[in-house]
Amino acid sequence: MSWMLQSLRLAAALEVCPDQLDILGHVQTVQISREQEPAVEKTKPIRLRRDCHYVSQQVSELHLEMEAEQSFSSLQQVVEEKEQKKKAEHMRSLPPQERRILVKKLKHQEGHLSLKIDNEMVEKHLELELQLTQKEVSQTEKLQEERQELQHKQLGEEEINVYEGSKKFLQNQHEKLQKQLQEWQQHSNQTVQEKELQLNSLYRLKTVNLDRLKDMRRKSRAMEQVVEEDRVEQEVLRQQQAEVRAATKLQAWWRGCMIRRGLGSFKKEEDKKGKKKKKEGKKKKK
């Protein structure tokens, strides 16, 4: 009853909010439009009017929901949609490598949440079974009391003896059920502890894998740098060797041209040999 009154009070308070937001948006729009501001500032009235209209619309929907269902699930849904949009925009703005890391992190969080949900489901299932067992025990005790009253009123001594025997039997059954209840409690505690150990091991494995991943990335960057440096050195050496071979070929070709055409130092040697032969010929004639 108190929750319904609180919901109605909240709905009454929300009823005037859309009108106040419309008035506020109009006042701020008029005030900003009168001021002498740059073109960028002139877009503020449009954004302000749009935001006020959006908030007014959400408040109106929340008001109707509070009056009809006494809940505010629509507001929660809007907030969740905004969060999902922000996450999607953030994912699109990230580089591919960071995006893959974030996807792995989200997958790990999803696994963690699924494990947590499984644990909660197991706990709820055990609690439900315990409640059912306790309910059965309480119903059995109540039936025993009712039967005892009826038997004391209607039955004789012999039947009372039979009742006492059945009473003992029911007491034994009650003790067995109590033992089963204790076993279920121990089993539930043990299951919760095992799930916690599994969760802790997953956390440790995640930390180890992240450390290994960082180390492998560091080594990969170092190896890439070494390979790049070696490639640059090989390219420089290859260019130097090519230049040496080209220079050697050019020198050999030039030397051959000079020898064939008798240029430079090769021409002088031939002239000297020719003069010596002429002198020797003159001496022989004499």
PDB file of C-alpha atoms in Angstrom:
ATOM      1  CA  MET A   1       0.000   0.000   0.000  1.00  0.00           C
ATOM      2  CA  SER A   2       2.817   2.440   0.941  1.00  0.00           C
ATOM      3  CA  TRP A   3       4.558   1.686  -2.359  1.00  0.00           C
ATOM      4  CA  MET A   4       1.426   2.607  -4.306  1.00  0.00           C
ATOM      5  CA  LEU A   5       1.157   5.914  -2.415  1.00  0.00           C
ATOM      6  CA  GLN A   6       4.792   6.703  -3.117  1.00  0.00           C
ATOM      7  CA  SER A   7       4.284   5.846  -6.808  1.00  0.00           C
ATOM      8  CA  LEU A   8       1.267   8.152  -7.026  1.00  0.00           C
ATOM      9  CA  ARG A   9       3.174  10.968  -5.318  1.00  0.00           C
ATOM     10  CA  LEU A  10       6.067  10.530  -7.712  1.00  0.00           C
ATOM     11  CA  ALA A  11       3.674  10.462 -10.665  1.00  0.00           C
ATOM     12  CA  ALA A  12       2.095  13.717  -9.452  1.00  0.00           C
ATOM     13  CA  ALA A  13       5.521  15.325  -9.176  1.00  0.00           C
ATOM     14  CA  LEU A  14       6.480  14.123 -12.672  1.00  0.00           C
ATOM     15  CA  GLU A  15       3.243  15.452 -14.162  1.00  0.00           C
ATOM     16  CA  VAL A  16       4.414  19.089 -14.026  1.00  0.00           C
ATOM     17  CA  CYS A  17       7.984  18.376 -15.143  1.00  0.00           C
ATOM     18  CA  PRO A  18       7.303  18.366 -18.946  1.00  0.00           C
ATOM     19  CA  ASP A  19       5.644  21.796 -18.786  1.00  0.00           C
ATOM     20  CA  GLN A  20       8.488  23.212 -16.716  1.00  0.00           C
ATOM     21  CA  LEU A  21      11.053  21.786 -19.158  1.00  0.00           C
ATOM     22  CA  ASP A  22       9.180  23.341 -22.118  1.00  0.00           C
ATOM     23  CA  ILE A  23       9.139  26.721 -20.365  1.00  0.00           C
ATOM     24  CA  LEU A  24      12.825  26.427 -19.474  1.00  0.00           C
ATOM     25  CA  GLY A  25      13.788  25.528 -23.050  1.00  0.00           C
ATOM     26  CA  HIS A  26      11.772  28.447 -24.426  1.00  0.00           C
ATOM     27  CA  VAL A  27      13.246  30.966 -21.938  1.00  0.00           C
ATOM     28  CA  GLN A  28      16.834  29.852 -22.566  1.00  0.00           C
ATOM     29  CA  THR A  29      16.272  29.891 -26.339  1.00  0.00           C
ATOM     30  CA  VAL A  30      14.937  33.474 -26.255  1.00  0.00           C
ATOM     31  CA  GLN A  31      17.729  34.631 -23.941  1.00  0.00           C
ATOM     32  CA  ILE A  32      20.508  33.124 -26.096  1.00  0.00           C
ATOM     33  CA  SER A  33      18.970  34.349 -29.348  1.00  0.00           C
ATOM     34  CA  ARG A  34      18.948  37.959 -28.049  1.00  0.00           C
ATOM     35  CA  GLU A  35      22.654  37.922 -27.177  1.00  0.00           C
ATOM     36  CA  GLN A  36      25.303  38.791 -29.767  1.00  0.00           C
ATOM     37  CA  GLU A  37      27.333  35.584 -30.038  1.00  0.00           C
ATOM     38  CA  PRO A  38      29.273  33.807 -32.819  1.00  0.00           C
ATOM     39  CA  ALA A  39      27.681  31.342 -35.238  1.00  0.00           C
ATOM     40  CA  VAL A  40      28.794  28.336 -33.171  1.00  0.00           C
ATOM     41  CA  GLU A  41      26.989  29.701 -30.124  1.00  0.00           C
ATOM     42  CA  LYS A  42      23.811  30.225 -32.164  1.00  0.00           C
ATOM     43  CA  THR A  43      23.396  26.484 -32.501  1.00  0.00           C
ATOM     44  CA  LYS A  44      23.014  26.141 -28.729  1.00  0.00           C
ATOM     45  CA  PRO A  45      19.285  27.116 -28.720  1.00  0.00           C
ATOM     46  CA  ILE A  46      18.541  24.340 -31.212  1.00  0.00           C
ATOM     47  CA  ARG A  47      20.438  21.743 -29.131  1.00  0.00           C
ATOM     48  CA  LEU A  48      18.861  23.038 -25.915  1.00  0.00           C
ATOM     49  CA  ARG A  49      15.352  22.926 -27.391  1.00  0.00           C
ATOM     50  CA  ARG A  50      15.960  19.409 -28.732  1.00  0.00           C
ATOM     51  CA  ASP A  51      17.338  18.179 -25.389  1.00  0.00           C
ATOM     52  CA  CYS A  52      14.474  19.735 -23.428  1.00  0.00           C
ATOM     53  CA  HIS A  53      11.946  18.150 -25.794  1.00  0.00           C
ATOM     54  CA  TYR A  54      13.640  14.744 -25.486  1.00  0.00           C
ATOM     55  CA  VAL A  55      13.770  14.917 -21.653  1.00  0.00           C
ATOM     56  CA  SER A  56      10.157  16.134 -21.556  1.00  0.00           C
ATOM     57  CA  GLN A  57       9.075  13.182 -23.710  1.00  0.00           C
ATOM     58  CA  GLN A  58      10.899  10.674 -21.474  1.00  0.00           C
ATOM     59  CA  VAL A  59       9.427  12.252 -18.318  1.00  0.00           C
ATOM     60  CA  SER A  60       5.919  12.056 -19.819  1.00  0.00           C
ATOM     61  CA  GLU A  61       6.378   8.352 -20.617  1.00  0.00           C
ATOM     62  CA  LEU A  62       7.717   7.777 -17.105  1.00  0.00           C
ATOM     63  CA  HIS A  63       4.712   9.594 -15.632  1.00  0.00           C
ATOM     64  CA  LEU A  64       2.262   7.413 -17.585  1.00  0.00           C
ATOM     65  CA  GLU A  65       4.132   4.255 -16.580  1.00  0.00           C
ATOM     66  CA  MET A  66       4.168   5.246 -12.903  1.00  0.00           C
ATOM     67  CA  GLU A  67       0.422   5.853 -12.962  1.00  0.00           C
ATOM     68  CA  ALA A  68      -0.420   2.639 -14.844  1.00  0.00           C
ATOM     69  CA  GLU A  69       2.118   0.075 -13.576  1.00  0.00           C
ATOM     70  CA  GLN A  70       3.896   1.729 -10.602  1.00  0.00           C
ATOM     71  CA  SER A  71       7.288   1.043 -12.201  1.00  0.00           C
ATOM     72  CA  PHE A  72      10.009   2.895 -14.118  1.00  0.00           C
ATOM     73  CA  SER A  73      11.297   0.215 -16.487  1.00  0.00           C
ATOM     74  CA  SER A  74      11.074   2.575 -19.503  1.00  0.00           C
ATOM     75  CA  LEU A  75      13.626   4.921 -17.943  1.00  0.00           C
ATOM     76  CA  GLN A  76      15.947   2.008 -17.243  1.00  0.00           C
ATOM     77  CA  GLN A  77      15.554   0.832 -20.850  1.00  0.00           C
ATOM     78  CA  VAL A  78      16.426   4.323 -22.176  1.00  0.00           C
ATOM     79  CA  VAL A  79      19.514   4.489 -19.973  1.00  0.00           C
ATOM     80  CA  GLU A  80      20.611   1.006 -21.106  1.00  0.00           C
ATOM     81  CA  GLU A  81      20.116   1.968 -24.774  1.00  0.00           C
ATOM     82  CA  LYS A  82      22.241   5.110 -24.270  1.00  0.00           C
ATOM     83  CA  GLU A  83      24.963   3.037 -22.627  1.00  0.00           C
ATOM     84  CA  GLN A  84      24.895   0.526 -25.497  1.00  0.00           C
ATOM     85  CA  LYS A  85      25.186   3.361 -28.051  1.00  0.00           C
ATOM     86  CA  LYS A  86      28.128   4.884 -26.167  1.00  0.00           C
ATOM     87  CA  LYS A  87      29.863   1.516 -26.031  1.00  0.00           C
ATOM     88  CA  ALA A  88      29.251   0.932 -29.762  1.00  0.00           C
ATOM     89  CA  GLU A  89      30.630   4.395 -30.655  1.00  0.00           C
ATOM     90  CA  HIS A  90      33.608   3.802 -28.412  1.00  0.00           C
ATOM     91  CA  MET A  91      34.250   0.431 -30.093  1.00  0.00           C
ATOM     92  CA  ARG A  92      34.113   2.030 -33.567  1.00  0.00           C
ATOM     93  CA  SER A  93      36.557   4.771 -32.535  1.00  0.00           C
ATOM     94  CA  LEU A  94      39.162   2.303 -31.255  1.00  0.00           C
ATOM     95  CA  PRO A  95      41.997   0.977 -33.455  1.00  0.00           C
ATOM     96  CA  PRO A  96      41.627  -2.646 -34.654  1.00  0.00           C
ATOM     97  CA  GLN A  97      44.219  -3.986 -32.194  1.00  0.00           C
ATOM     98  CA  GLU A  98      42.614  -2.311 -29.163  1.00  0.00           C
ATOM     99  CA  ARG A  99      39.214  -3.370 -30.476  1.00  0.00           C
ATOM    100  CA  ARG A 100      40.316  -7.023 -30.553  1.00  0.00           C
ATOM    101  CA  ILE A 101      41.695  -6.684 -26.998  1.00  0.00           C
ATOM    102  CA  LEU A 102      38.425  -5.101 -25.855  1.00  0.00           C
ATOM    103  CA  VAL A 103      36.419  -7.873 -27.551  1.00  0.00           C
ATOM    104  CA  LYS A 104      38.516 -10.494 -25.741  1.00  0.00           C
ATOM    105  CA  LYS A 105      37.976  -8.628 -22.487  1.00  0.00           C
ATOM    106  CA  LEU A 106      34.236  -8.471 -23.089  1.00  0.00           C
ATOM    107  CA  LYS A 107      34.162 -12.174 -23.915  1.00  0.00           C
ATOM    108  CA  HIS A 108      35.986 -12.882 -20.682  1.00  0.00           C
ATOM    109  CA  GLN A 109      33.518 -10.685 -18.795  1.00  0.00           C
ATOM    110  CA  GLU A 110      30.683 -12.532 -20.515  1.00  0.00           C
ATOM    111  CA  GLY A 111      32.134 -15.870 -19.387  1.00  0.00           C
ATOM    112  CA  HIS A 112      32.560 -14.506 -15.894  1.00  0.00           C
ATOM    113  CA  LEU A 113      28.963 -13.241 -15.851  1.00  0.00           C
ATOM    114  CA  SER A 114      27.646 -16.555 -17.177  1.00  0.00           C
ATOM    115  CA  LEU A 115      29.572 -18.393 -14.464  1.00  0.00           C
ATOM    116  CA  LYS A 116      28.228 -15.985 -11.883  1.00  0.00           C
ATOM    117  CA  ILE A 117      24.684 -16.438 -13.186  1.00  0.00           C
ATOM    118  CA  ASP A 118      25.119 -20.221 -13.050  1.00  0.00           C
ATOM    119  CA  ASN A 119      26.241 -19.927  -9.436  1.00  0.00           C
ATOM    120  CA  GLU A 120      23.249 -17.757  -8.615  1.00  0.00           C
ATOM    121  CA  MET A 121      20.917 -20.205 -10.339  1.00  0.00           C
ATOM    122  CA  VAL A 122      22.416 -23.089  -8.376  1.00  0.00           C
ATOM    123  CA  GLU A 123      22.037 -21.137  -5.139  1.00  0.00           C
ATOM    124  CA  LYS A 124      18.448 -20.187  -5.956  1.00  0.00           C
ATOM    125  CA  HIS A 125      17.667 -23.773  -6.885  1.00  0.00           C
ATOM    126  CA  LEU A 126      19.098 -25.001  -3.607  1.00  0.00           C
ATOM    127  CA  GLU A 127      17.267 -22.312  -1.663  1.00  0.00           C
ATOM    128  CA  LEU A 128      14.031 -23.284  -3.387  1.00  0.00           C
ATOM    129  CA  GLU A 129      14.569 -26.940  -2.551  1.00  0.00           C
ATOM    130  CA  LEU A 130      15.323 -26.008   1.053  1.00  0.00           C
ATOM    131  CA  GLN A 131      12.195 -23.895   1.237  1.00  0.00           C
ATOM    132  CA  LEU A 132      10.105 -26.724  -0.217  1.00  0.00           C
ATOM    133  CA  THR A 133      11.616 -29.172   2.262  1.00  0.00           C
ATOM    134  CA  GLN A 134      10.942 -26.823   5.156  1.00  0.00           C
ATOM    135  CA  LYS A 135       7.418 -26.285   3.894  1.00  0.00           C
ATOM    136  CA  GLU A 136       6.850 -30.034   3.723  1.00  0.00           C
ATOM    137  CA  VAL A 137       8.227 -30.416   7.240  1.00  0.00           C
ATOM    138  CA  SER A 138       5.967 -27.656   8.567  1.00  0.00           C
ATOM    139  CA  GLN A 139       2.960 -29.167   6.807  1.00  0.00           C
ATOM    140  CA  THR A 140       3.813 -32.575   8.247  1.00  0.00           C
ATOM    141  CA  GLU A 141       4.044 -31.105  11.745  1.00  0.00           C
ATOM    142  CA  LYS A 142       0.747 -29.326  11.288  1.00  0.00           C
ATOM    143  CA  LEU A 143      -0.921 -32.534  10.089  1.00  0.00           C
ATOM    144  CA  GLN A 144       0.490 -34.345  13.066  1.00  0.00           C
ATOM    145  CA  GLU A 145      -1.021 -31.815  15.441  1.00  0.00           C
ATOM    146  CA  GLU A 146      -4.408 -31.973  13.723  1.00  0.00           C
ATOM    147  CA  ARG A 147      -4.399 -35.758  13.743  1.00  0.00           C
ATOM    148  CA  GLN A 148      -3.415 -35.802  17.386  1.00  0.00           C
ATOM    149  CA  GLU A 149      -6.337 -33.577  18.308  1.00  0.00           C
ATOM    150  CA  LEU A 150      -8.774 -35.665  16.309  1.00  0.00           C
ATOM    151  CA  GLN A 151      -7.477 -38.926  17.690  1.00  0.00           C
ATOM    152  CA  HIS A 152      -7.665 -37.752  21.288  1.00  0.00           C
ATOM    153  CA  LYS A 153     -11.256 -36.820  20.700  1.00  0.00           C
ATOM    154  CA  GLN A 154     -12.464 -39.857  18.742  1.00  0.00           C
ATOM    155  CA  LEU A 155     -10.124 -42.802  19.320  1.00  0.00           C
ATOM    156  CA  GLY A 156      -9.775 -45.127  22.286  1.00  0.00           C
ATOM    157  CA  GLU A 157      -6.704 -46.389  24.103  1.00  0.00           C
ATOM    158  CA  GLU A 158      -5.811 -48.981  21.494  1.00  0.00           C
ATOM    159  CA  GLU A 159      -6.072 -46.506  18.746  1.00  0.00           C
ATOM    160  CA  ILE A 160      -4.067 -44.070  20.807  1.00  0.00           C
ATOM    161  CA  ASN A 161      -1.279 -46.663  20.969  1.00  0.00           C
ATOM    162  CA  VAL A 162      -1.406 -46.943  17.203  1.00  0.00           C
ATOM    163  CA  TYR A 163      -1.276 -43.175  17.025  1.00  0.00           C
ATOM    164  CA  GLU A 164       1.784 -43.099  19.263  1.00  0.00           C
ATOM    165  CA  GLY A 165       3.515 -45.577  16.970  1.00  0.00           C
ATOM    166  CA  SER A 166       2.690 -43.469  13.942  1.00  0.00           C
ATOM    167  CA  LYS A 167       3.847 -40.444  15.870  1.00  0.00           C
ATOM    168  CA  LYS A 168       7.215 -42.037  16.462  1.00  0.00           C
ATOM    169  CA  PHE A 169       7.384 -42.981  12.813  1.00  0.00           C
ATOM    170  CA  LEU A 170       6.659 -39.419  11.793  1.00  0.00           C
ATOM    171  CA  GLN A 171       9.261 -38.164  14.242  1.00  0.00           C
ATOM    172  CA  ASN A 172      11.799 -40.467  12.640  1.00  0.00           C
ATOM    173  CA  GLN A 173      10.785 -39.180   9.250  1.00  0.00           C
ATOM    174  CA  HIS A 174      11.118 -35.658  10.553  1.00  0.00           C
ATOM    175  CA  GLU A 175      14.645 -36.387  11.778  1.00  0.00           C
ATOM    176  CA  LYS A 176      15.548 -37.900   8.408  1.00  0.00           C
ATOM    177  CA  LEU A 177      14.249 -34.816   6.655  1.00  0.00           C
ATOM    178  CA  GLN A 178      16.269 -32.624   9.002  1.00  0.00           C
ATOM    179  CA  LYS A 179      19.375 -34.622   8.158  1.00  0.00           C
ATOM    180  CA  GLN A 180      18.635 -34.295   4.461  1.00  0.00           C
ATOM    181  CA  LEU A 181      18.173 -30.569   4.949  1.00  0.00           C
ATOM    182  CA  GLN A 182      21.564 -30.310   6.632  1.00  0.00           C
ATOM    183  CA  GLU A 183      23.133 -32.358   3.830  1.00  0.00           C
ATOM    184  CA  TRP A 184      21.597 -30.048   1.243  1.00  0.00           C
ATOM    185  CA  GLN A 185      22.958 -27.030   3.086  1.00  0.00           C
ATOM    186  CA  GLN A 186      26.424 -28.557   3.255  1.00  0.00           C
ATOM    187  CA  HIS A 187      26.210 -29.484  -0.419  1.00  0.00           C
ATOM    188  CA  SER A 188      25.157 -25.945  -1.365  1.00  0.00           C
ATOM    189  CA  ASN A 189      28.009 -24.434   0.664  1.00  0.00           C
ATOM    190  CA  GLN A 190      30.481 -26.826  -0.924  1.00  0.00           C
ATOM    191  CA  THR A 191      29.155 -26.000  -4.411  1.00  0.00           C
ATOM    192  CA  VAL A 192      29.510 -22.278  -3.755  1.00  0.00           C
ATOM    193  CA  GLN A 193      33.083 -22.762  -2.535  1.00  0.00           C
ATOM    194  CA  GLU A 194      33.961 -24.824  -5.622  1.00  0.00           C
ATOM    195  CA  LYS A 195      32.517 -22.152  -7.910  1.00  0.00           C
ATOM    196  CA  GLU A 196      34.506 -19.481  -6.066  1.00  0.00           C
ATOM    197  CA  LEU A 197      37.688 -21.536  -6.501  1.00  0.00           C
ATOM    198  CA  GLN A 198      36.948 -21.916 -10.223  1.00  0.00           C
ATOM    199  CA  LEU A 199      36.388 -18.178 -10.498  1.00  0.00           C
ATOM    200  CA  ASN A 200      39.653 -17.413  -8.717  1.00  0.00           C
ATOM    201  CA  SER A 201      41.527 -19.841 -10.971  1.00  0.00           C
ATOM    202  CA  LEU A 202      40.021 -18.129 -14.007  1.00  0.00           C
ATOM    203  CA  TYR A 203      41.188 -14.771 -12.694  1.00  0.00           C
ATOM    204  CA  ARG A 204      44.708 -16.104 -12.167  1.00  0.00           C
ATOM    205  CA  LEU A 205      44.727 -17.709 -15.626  1.00  0.00           C
ATOM    206  CA  LYS A 206      43.582 -14.433 -17.141  1.00  0.00           C
ATOM    207  CA  THR A 207      46.405 -12.548 -15.419  1.00  0.00           C
ATOM    208  CA  VAL A 208      48.998 -15.093 -16.586  1.00  0.00           C
ATOM    209  CA  ASN A 209      47.682 -14.990 -20.150  1.00  0.00           C
ATOM    210  CA  LEU A 210      47.758 -11.194 -20.194  1.00  0.00           C
ATOM    211  CA  ASP A 211      51.364 -11.203 -18.962  1.00  0.00           C
ATOM    212  CA  ARG A 212      52.313 -13.755 -21.623  1.00  0.00           C
ATOM    213  CA  LEU A 213      50.548 -11.724 -24.278  1.00  0.00           C
ATOM    214  CA  LYS A 214      52.408  -8.557 -23.266  1.00  0.00           C
ATOM    215  CA  ASP A 215      55.740 -10.415 -23.268  1.00  0.00           C
ATOM    216  CA  MET A 216      55.041 -11.942 -26.687  1.00  0.00           C
ATOM    217  CA  ARG A 217      54.099  -8.553 -28.093  1.00  0.00           C
ATOM    218  CA  ARG A 218      57.283  -7.022 -26.715  1.00  0.00           C
ATOM    219  CA  LYS A 219      59.405  -9.822 -28.219  1.00  0.00           C
ATOM    220  CA  SER A 220      57.516  -9.564 -31.509  1.00  0.00           C
ATOM    221  CA  ARG A 221      58.189  -5.824 -31.732  1.00  0.00           C
ATOM    222  CA  ALA A 222      61.887  -6.405 -30.937  1.00  0.00           C
ATOM    223  CA  MET A 223      62.160  -9.142 -33.579  1.00  0.00           C
ATOM    224  CA  GLU A 224      60.390  -6.973 -36.148  1.00  0.00           C
ATOM    225  CA  GLN A 225      62.838  -4.170 -35.413  1.00  0.00           C
ATOM    226  CA  VAL A 226      65.835  -6.522 -35.793  1.00  0.00           C
ATOM    227  CA  VAL A 227      64.454  -7.922 -39.075  1.00  0.00           C
ATOM    228  CA  GLU A 228      63.848  -4.416 -40.391  1.00  0.00           C
ATOM    229  CA  GLU A 229      67.372  -3.300 -39.452  1.00  0.00           C
ATOM    230  CA  ASP A 230      68.856  -6.411 -41.088  1.00  0.00           C
ATOM    231  CA  ARG A 231      66.797  -5.815 -44.216  1.00  0.00           C
ATOM    232  CA  VAL A 232      67.999  -2.221 -44.405  1.00  0.00           C
ATOM    233  CA  GLU A 233      71.627  -3.325 -43.958  1.00  0.00           C
ATOM    234  CA  GLN A 234      71.239  -6.005 -46.656  1.00  0.00           C
ATOM    235  CA  GLU A 235      69.727  -3.465 -49.020  1.00  0.00           C
ATOM    236  CA  VAL A 236      72.564  -0.985 -48.401  1.00  0.00           C
ATOM    237  CA  LEU A 237      75.165  -3.740 -48.915  1.00  0.00           C
ATOM    238  CA  ARG A 238      73.449  -4.903 -52.095  1.00  0.00           C
ATOM    239  CA  GLN A 239      73.454  -1.350 -53.461  1.00  0.00           C
ATOM    240  CA  GLN A 240      77.133  -0.898 -52.590  1.00  0.00           C
ATOM    241  CA  GLN A 241      78.074  -4.171 -54.302  1.00  0.00           C
ATOM    242  CA  ALA A 242      76.047  -3.222 -57.361  1.00  0.00           C
ATOM    243  CA  GLU A 243      77.795   0.162 -57.494  1.00  0.00           C
ATOM    244  CA  VAL A 244      81.231  -1.517 -57.200  1.00  0.00           C
ATOM    245  CA  ARG A 245      80.406  -3.977 -59.997  1.00  0.00           C
ATOM    246  CA  ALA A 246      79.105  -1.183 -62.200  1.00  0.00           C
ATOM    247  CA  ALA A 247      82.210   0.941 -61.554  1.00  0.00           C
ATOM    248  CA  THR A 248      84.491  -2.024 -62.348  1.00  0.00           C
ATOM    249  CA  LYS A 249      82.690  -2.740 -65.604  1.00  0.00           C
ATOM    250  CA  LEU A 250      82.803   0.934 -66.551  1.00  0.00           C
ATOM    251  CA  GLN A 251      86.555   1.128 -65.881  1.00  0.00           C
ATOM    252  CA  ALA A 252      87.226  -2.059 -67.911  1.00  0.00           C
ATOM    253  CA  TRP A 253      85.156  -0.741 -70.819  1.00  0.00           C
ATOM    254  CA  TRP A 254      86.902   2.638 -70.753  1.00  0.00           C
ATOM    255  CA  ARG A 255      90.338   1.024 -70.555  1.00  0.00           C
ATOM    256  CA  GLY A 256      89.462  -1.196 -73.546  1.00  0.00           C
ATOM    257  CA  CYS A 257      88.330   1.846 -75.528  1.00  0.00           C
ATOM    258  CA  MET A 258      91.558   3.684 -74.744  1.00  0.00           C
ATOM    259  CA  ILE A 259      93.650   0.658 -75.723  1.00  0.00           C
ATOM    260  CA  ARG A 260      91.769   0.092 -78.990  1.00  0.00           C
ATOM    261  CA  ARG A 261      91.901   3.728 -79.996  1.00  0.00           C
ATOM    262  CA  GLY A 262      95.399   4.377 -78.678  1.00  0.00           C
ATOM    263  CA  LEU A 263      94.418   7.190 -76.403  1.00  0.00           C
ATOM    264  CA  GLY A 264      96.239   8.555 -73.378  1.00  0.00           C
ATOM    265  CA  SER A 265      99.283   6.697 -72.118  1.00  0.00           C
ATOM    266  CA  PHE A 266      98.778   3.912 -74.651  1.00  0.00           C
ATOM    267  CA  LYS A 267      99.363   6.333 -77.577  1.00  0.00           C
ATOM    268  CA  LYS A 268     102.728   7.569 -76.253  1.00  0.00           C
ATOM    269  CA  GLU A 269     104.131   4.054 -75.960  1.00  0.00           C
ATOM    270  CA  GLU A 270     103.256   3.271 -79.591  1.00  0.00           C
ATOM    271  CA  ASP A 271     104.857   6.559 -80.802  1.00  0.00           C
ATOM    272  CA  LYS A 272     108.104   5.760 -78.955  1.00  0.00           C
ATOM    273  CA  LYS A 273     108.265   2.303 -80.467  1.00  0.00           C
ATOM    274  CA  GLY A 274     107.712   3.771 -83.945  1.00  0.00           C
ATOM    275  CA  LYS A 275     110.532   6.308 -83.556  1.00  0.00           C
ATOM    276  CA  LYS A 276     112.972   3.630 -82.359  1.00  0.00           C
ATOM    277  CA  LYS A 277     112.218   1.468 -85.416  1.00  0.00           C
ATOM    278  CA  LYS A 278     112.855   4.441 -87.780  1.00  0.00           C
ATOM    279  CA  LYS A 279     116.233   5.195 -86.164  1.00  0.00           C
ATOM    280  CA  GLU A 280     117.333   1.569 -86.437  1.00  0.00           C
ATOM    281  CA  GLY A 281     116.371   1.532 -90.123  1.00  0.00           C
ATOM    282  CA  LYS A 282     118.481   4.614 -90.907  1.00  0.00           C
ATOM    283  CA  LYS A 283     121.528   3.122 -89.176  1.00  0.00           C
ATOM    284  CA  LYS A 284     121.257  -0.042 -91.277  1.00  0.00           C
ATOM    285  CA  LYS A 285     121.151   2.015 -94.513  1.00  0.00           C
ATOM    286  CA  LYS A 286     124.323   3.834 -93.546  1.00  0.00           C
TER     287      LYS A 286
END
